[in-house]
XYZ file of N, CA, C and O in Angstrom:
272
model
N -14.544 -12.335 3.981
C -14.121 -13.771 4.429
C -12.676 -13.642 4.866
O -12.322 -14.120 5.876
N -11.796 -12.994 4.103
C -10.254 -12.866 4.406
C -10.072 -12.024 5.560
O -9.279 -12.449 6.267
N -10.900 -11.065 5.787
C -10.812 -10.225 6.942
C -11.091 -11.089 8.207
O -10.373 -10.734 9.300
N -12.014 -11.880 8.260
C -12.440 -12.738 9.482
C -11.194 -13.583 9.699
O -10.863 -13.610 10.920
N -10.671 -14.266 8.755
C -9.505 -15.012 9.049
C -8.369 -14.328 9.555
O -7.546 -14.556 10.587
N -8.072 -13.232 8.904
C -6.978 -12.202 9.465
C -7.301 -11.826 10.900
O -6.463 -11.615 11.772
N -8.664 -11.415 11.300
C -8.858 -10.968 12.526
C -8.753 -12.227 13.547
O -8.467 -11.980 14.712
N -8.624 -13.432 13.054
C -8.440 -14.582 13.923
C -6.829 -14.944 14.282
O -6.620 -16.113 14.485
N -6.070 -14.019 13.924
C -4.658 -14.370 14.194
C -4.362 -14.677 15.679
O -3.657 -15.427 16.243
N -5.358 -13.899 16.413
C -5.268 -14.385 17.941
C -6.780 -14.715 18.301
O -7.845 -14.491 17.590
N -6.984 -15.427 19.425
C -8.269 -15.847 19.911
C -9.116 -14.589 20.000
O -8.784 -13.670 20.599
N -10.324 -14.771 19.574
C -11.352 -13.441 19.539
C -12.760 -14.074 19.713
O -12.999 -15.179 19.348
N -13.508 -13.338 20.379
C -15.023 -13.611 20.518
C -15.679 -12.872 19.236
O -15.055 -12.163 18.648
N -16.939 -13.174 18.881
C -17.577 -12.551 17.844
C -17.452 -11.090 17.726
O -17.350 -10.591 16.608
N -17.878 -10.592 18.733
C -17.834 -9.047 18.718
C -16.547 -8.427 18.550
O -16.329 -7.477 17.755
N -15.452 -8.953 19.041
C -14.262 -8.677 18.729
C -13.758 -8.704 17.359
O -13.082 -7.960 16.714
N -14.168 -9.900 16.826
C -13.949 -10.279 15.293
C -14.695 -9.126 14.507
O -13.929 -8.663 13.577
N -15.856 -8.864 14.783
C -16.515 -7.877 13.941
C -15.890 -6.469 13.967
O -15.663 -5.767 12.985
N -15.607 -6.108 15.043
C -14.941 -4.825 15.470
C -13.471 -4.742 14.759
O -13.084 -3.656 14.131
N -12.808 -5.851 14.706
C -11.363 -5.830 14.034
C -11.565 -5.796 12.666
O -10.745 -5.282 12.041
N -12.656 -6.430 12.080
C -12.736 -6.391 10.638
C -13.137 -5.013 10.174
O -12.429 -4.526 9.180
N -13.906 -4.380 10.903
C -14.333 -3.026 10.483
C -13.100 -2.077 10.667
O -12.864 -1.261 9.750
N -12.279 -2.228 11.622
C -11.019 -1.462 11.896
C -9.982 -1.727 10.695
O -9.422 -0.860 10.090
N -9.760 -3.002 10.422
C -8.702 -3.440 9.475
C -9.180 -2.879 8.086
O -8.261 -2.607 7.148
N -10.367 -2.969 7.927
C -10.932 -2.406 6.405
C -11.203 -0.902 6.443
O -11.750 -0.470 5.318
N -10.877 -0.166 7.344
C -11.062 1.276 7.429
C -12.592 1.730 7.396
O -12.840 2.630 6.833
N -13.450 0.868 8.032
C -14.761 1.191 7.974
C -15.506 0.680 6.750
O -16.863 0.899 6.722
N -14.836 0.140 5.740
C -15.647 -0.301 4.513
C -16.470 -1.546 4.798
O -17.446 -1.660 3.998
N -15.939 -2.330 5.647
C -16.779 -3.566 5.727
C -17.204 -3.719 7.142
O -16.463 -3.622 8.238
N -18.469 -3.931 7.265
C -19.135 -4.211 8.689
C -19.835 -5.589 8.591
O -20.641 -5.763 7.673
N -19.601 -6.444 9.558
C -20.167 -7.811 9.309
C -21.154 -7.953 10.520
O -20.697 -7.749 11.588
N -22.463 -8.292 10.043
C -23.372 -8.393 10.953
C -23.166 -9.802 11.680
O -22.576 -10.687 11.229
N -23.885 -10.112 12.777
C -23.760 -11.300 13.532
C -24.154 -12.513 12.700
O -23.655 -13.611 12.829
N -25.264 -12.432 11.983
C -25.603 -13.575 11.159
C -24.631 -14.075 10.094
O -24.469 -15.210 9.984
N -24.105 -13.058 9.418
C -23.181 -13.385 8.450
C -21.857 -13.945 9.231
O -21.275 -14.847 8.852
N -21.407 -13.300 10.235
C -20.231 -13.716 10.971
C -20.295 -15.168 11.461
O -19.462 -16.078 10.972
N -21.461 -15.344 12.130
C -21.429 -16.834 12.798
C -21.672 -18.018 11.522
O -21.239 -19.030 11.878
N -22.395 -17.481 10.619
C -22.519 -18.520 9.523
C -21.084 -18.778 8.929
O -20.872 -20.059 8.794
N -20.282 -17.828 8.599
C -18.927 -18.042 8.234
C -18.031 -18.692 9.162
O -17.372 -19.649 8.706
N -18.088 -18.430 10.506
C -17.301 -19.030 11.422
C -17.755 -20.588 11.355
O -17.000 -21.591 11.609
N -19.121 -20.916 11.366
C -19.508 -22.392 11.272
C -18.967 -22.996 10.207
O -18.445 -24.091 10.245
N -18.917 -22.396 8.965
C -18.405 -22.933 7.886
C -16.899 -23.208 7.970
O -16.342 -24.392 7.520
N -16.104 -22.164 8.420
C -14.726 -22.427 8.571
C -14.468 -23.563 9.682
O -13.457 -24.326 9.560
N -15.235 -23.741 10.721
C -15.200 -24.777 11.685
C -15.402 -26.144 11.003
O -14.538 -27.041 11.192
N -16.429 -26.222 10.195
C -16.676 -27.601 9.503
C -15.665 -27.888 8.547
O -15.390 -29.072 8.473
N -14.960 -27.032 7.927
C -13.815 -27.203 6.989
C -12.445 -27.286 7.714
O -11.503 -27.507 7.072
N -12.498 -27.389 9.048
C -11.458 -27.457 9.922
C -10.300 -26.358 9.732
O -9.153 -26.567 9.806
N -10.780 -25.231 9.473
C -9.854 -24.043 9.280
C -9.753 -23.314 10.591
O -8.555 -22.918 10.953
N -10.789 -23.448 11.544
C -10.657 -22.832 12.752
C -11.290 -23.675 13.701
O -11.851 -24.825 13.176
N -10.943 -23.445 15.047
C -11.695 -24.295 16.032
C -12.099 -23.360 17.127
O -11.643 -22.438 17.264
N -13.242 -23.780 17.714
C -13.893 -23.049 18.929
C -13.080 -23.413 20.086
O -12.677 -24.511 20.362
N -12.839 -22.199 20.918
C -12.053 -22.501 22.053
C -12.793 -21.819 23.318
O -13.655 -21.009 23.111
N -12.634 -22.482 24.469
C -13.384 -21.748 25.737
C -12.218 -21.120 26.454
O -11.319 -21.845 26.854
N -12.457 -19.904 26.967
C -11.699 -19.193 27.945
C -12.467 -19.021 29.081
O -13.568 -19.274 29.366
N -11.785 -18.290 29.937
C -12.268 -17.832 31.286
C -13.450 -16.937 31.188
O -14.440 -16.859 31.853
N -13.393 -15.945 30.054
C -14.448 -15.015 29.958
C -15.423 -15.404 29.013
O -16.801 -15.184 29.373
N -15.211 -15.924 27.871
C -16.172 -16.281 26.816
C -15.625 -17.226 25.773
O -14.493 -17.557 25.847
N -16.589 -17.611 25.091
C -16.061 -18.691 23.875
C -15.425 -17.696 22.715
O -15.983 -16.846 22.334
N -14.470 -18.178 22.363
C -13.734 -17.657 21.224
C -13.355 -18.505 20.103
O -13.848 -19.715 20.129
N -12.928 -17.954 19.120
C -12.450 -18.910 17.829
C -11.013 -18.587 17.559
O -10.574 -17.550 17.706
N -10.280 -19.559 17.448
C -8.989 -19.518 17.056
C -8.503 -20.028 15.697
O -9.134 -21.208 15.276
N -7.853 -19.316 14.834
C -7.628 -19.697 13.518
C -6.512 -20.751 13.384
O -5.586 -20.710 14.232
N -6.729 -21.681 12.716
C -5.697 -22.930 12.505
C -5.320 -22.711 11.013
O -5.156 -23.642 10.340
N -4.971 -21.663 10.534
C -4.680 -21.411 9.030
C -3.379 -22.266 8.650
O -3.352 -22.887 7.706
N -2.464 -22.267 9.485
C -1.207 -23.086 9.342
C -1.562 -24.554 9.659
O -1.794 -24.729 10.828
N -1.521 -25.582 8.838
C -1.542 -26.941 8.960
C -3.073 -27.254 8.824
O -3.392 -28.317 9.292
N -3.936 -26.527 8.581
C -5.329 -26.845 8.363
C -5.547 -27.968 7.199
O -4.790 -27.929 6.247
N -6.255 -28.911 7.535
C -6.496 -30.104 6.562
C -5.369 -30.978 6.614
O -4.580 -31.432 6.169
């Protein structure tokens, strides 16, 4: 969960988030799409992150500072 939020320091799409989590954890943590998108949905409901649309794909942006 914390790795996902750390990966969202910059706007990322799901595949980028998953890859960044694996890299940050030294390969110890691999997040599948079901787990990732479930957690992203919960973070969005709790207003910790918001979904953004860019030119290439839909991404997620962390709003860790000032959330709630």
